[in-house]
């Protein structure tokens, strides 16, 4: 991480500002595989804490395998706090694995673009989910999720950039270390709001 921090600090003063104010971020790591992808589906557009609570209820309910999660009824999912939409996403992922449409274990040996092309085919897995999986589970070094509200709001606040295309152009300057740049932006966002997140 040190090399990335040095590179980013030389590229853009906002990173020095973040580090001086709040110190260095923790780089989150999650295991590769089905469980993490299900957790990321649950985290879409809700707080991490709320998603984690639902995830733990689901984990207590059934063996955490595609076979088991595919055959839980929609009503049982609702009772556990999983929306109808996210239930369909979890089942679509389970179905893709069981029918060999995707081999999650093989993703680690593929490029970020190849991973994206495979995962995007699964209903309910969009760019945000793929970005976070690449960063947290596959340790891809050059990803920035510009669909993430905390990232967008921090860029707006620190750089006064509000146009999406302009953001994309600007953050390309942080390559090849955009993942660490993202962790710094999240770090700023959470610290400023005095929120502690356990990834």
mmCIF file of N, CA, C and O in Angstrom, residues 26-30 39 43 47-53 136 190 195-199:
data_model
loop_
_atom_site.group_PDB
_atom_site.id
_atom_site.type_symbol
_atom_site.label_atom_id
_atom_site.label_comp_id
_atom_site.label_asym_id
_atom_site.label_seq_id
_atom_site.Cartn_x
_atom_site.Cartn_y
_atom_site.Cartn_z
ATOM 1 N N UNK A 26 -7.820 1.362 6.673
ATOM 2 C CA UNK A 26 -7.638 -0.089 6.704
ATOM 3 C C UNK A 26 -8.064 -0.616 5.336
ATOM 4 O O UNK A 26 -9.081 -0.185 4.794
ATOM 5 N N UNK A 27 -7.275 -1.514 4.789
ATOM 6 C CA UNK A 27 -7.640 -2.107 3.495
ATOM 7 C C UNK A 27 -8.463 -3.364 3.766
ATOM 8 O O UNK A 27 -7.951 -4.343 4.303
ATOM 9 N N UNK A 28 -9.747 -3.335 3.437
ATOM 10 C CA UNK A 28 -10.594 -4.495 3.741
ATOM 11 C C UNK A 28 -10.309 -5.676 2.817
ATOM 12 O O UNK A 28 -10.020 -5.494 1.637
ATOM 13 N N UNK A 29 -10.379 -6.865 3.392
ATOM 14 C CA UNK A 29 -10.217 -8.093 2.603
ATOM 15 C C UNK A 29 -11.391 -9.012 2.944
ATOM 16 O O UNK A 29 -11.725 -9.183 4.121
ATOM 17 N N UNK A 30 -11.989 -9.565 1.932
ATOM 18 C CA UNK A 30 -13.046 -10.557 2.133
ATOM 19 C C UNK A 30 -12.675 -11.813 1.358
ATOM 20 O O UNK A 30 -12.012 -11.722 0.324
ATOM 21 N N UNK A 39 -23.376 -11.631 0.162
ATOM 22 C CA UNK A 39 -23.316 -10.493 1.082
ATOM 23 C C UNK A 39 -23.342 -9.175 0.296
ATOM 24 O O UNK A 39 -24.028 -8.223 0.676
ATOM 25 N N UNK A 43 -25.899 -6.018 0.389
ATOM 26 C CA UNK A 43 -25.422 -4.671 0.718
ATOM 27 C C UNK A 43 -25.841 -3.607 -0.297
ATOM 28 O O UNK A 43 -25.676 -2.417 -0.041
ATOM 29 N N UNK A 47 -27.373 -0.035 4.299
ATOM 30 C CA UNK A 47 -26.164 0.090 5.119
ATOM 31 C C UNK A 47 -25.481 -1.264 5.257
ATOM 32 O O UNK A 47 -26.143 -2.321 5.232
ATOM 33 N N UNK A 48 -24.169 -1.222 5.432
ATOM 34 C CA UNK A 48 -23.390 -2.458 5.604
ATOM 35 C C UNK A 48 -23.867 -3.204 6.851
ATOM 36 O O UNK A 48 -23.992 -4.426 6.853
ATOM 37 N N UNK A 49 -24.167 -2.464 7.920
ATOM 38 C CA UNK A 49 -24.598 -3.102 9.172
ATOM 39 C C UNK A 49 -25.920 -3.847 9.000
ATOM 40 O O UNK A 49 -26.088 -4.965 9.483
ATOM 41 N N UNK A 50 -26.856 -3.215 8.309
ATOM 42 C CA UNK A 50 -28.162 -3.832 8.078
ATOM 43 C C UNK A 50 -28.019 -5.095 7.220
ATOM 44 O O UNK A 50 -28.621 -6.136 7.503
ATOM 45 N N UNK A 51 -27.184 -5.004 6.180
ATOM 46 C CA UNK A 51 -26.963 -6.158 5.299
ATOM 47 C C UNK A 51 -26.310 -7.304 6.055
ATOM 48 O O UNK A 51 -26.663 -8.468 5.870
ATOM 49 N N UNK A 52 -25.362 -6.962 6.923
ATOM 50 C CA UNK A 52 -24.649 -7.994 7.688
ATOM 51 C C UNK A 52 -25.616 -8.747 8.607
ATOM 52 O O UNK A 52 -25.536 -9.967 8.755
ATOM 53 N N UNK A 53 -26.541 -8.005 9.226
ATOM 54 C CA UNK A 53 -27.523 -8.642 10.122
ATOM 55 C C UNK A 53 -28.399 -9.634 9.340
ATOM 56 O O UNK A 53 -28.646 -10.752 9.794
ATOM 57 N N UNK A 136 -12.214 -6.077 -2.803
ATOM 58 C CA UNK A 136 -12.156 -6.719 -1.487
ATOM 59 C C UNK A 136 -11.678 -8.162 -1.549
ATOM 60 O O UNK A 136 -10.997 -8.632 -0.652
ATOM 61 N N UNK A 190 -16.290 8.144 6.031
ATOM 62 C CA UNK A 190 -16.713 7.515 7.287
ATOM 63 C C UNK A 190 -16.193 8.268 8.506
ATOM 64 O O UNK A 190 -16.923 8.502 9.467
ATOM 65 N N UNK A 195 -18.392 7.449 11.672
ATOM 66 C CA UNK A 195 -18.973 6.122 11.533
ATOM 67 C C UNK A 195 -17.875 5.084 11.444
ATOM 68 O O UNK A 195 -16.871 5.278 10.751
ATOM 69 N N UNK A 196 -18.083 4.001 12.163
ATOM 70 C CA UNK A 196 -17.113 2.904 12.124
ATOM 71 C C UNK A 196 -17.753 1.743 11.387
ATOM 72 O O UNK A 196 -18.830 1.295 11.744
ATOM 73 N N UNK A 197 -17.090 1.292 10.339
ATOM 74 C CA UNK A 197 -17.630 0.187 9.549
ATOM 75 C C UNK A 197 -16.669 -0.987 9.628
ATOM 76 O O UNK A 197 -15.470 -0.834 9.454
ATOM 77 N N UNK A 198 -17.220 -2.157 9.929
ATOM 78 C CA UNK A 198 -16.428 -3.376 9.874
ATOM 79 C C UNK A 198 -16.783 -4.066 8.567
ATOM 80 O O UNK A 198 -17.902 -4.558 8.398
ATOM 81 N N UNK A 199 -15.856 -4.060 7.630
ATOM 82 C CA UNK A 199 -16.151 -4.630 6.317
ATOM 83 C C UNK A 199 -16.277 -6.143 6.389
ATOM 84 O O UNK A 199 -16.873 -6.742 5.565
#
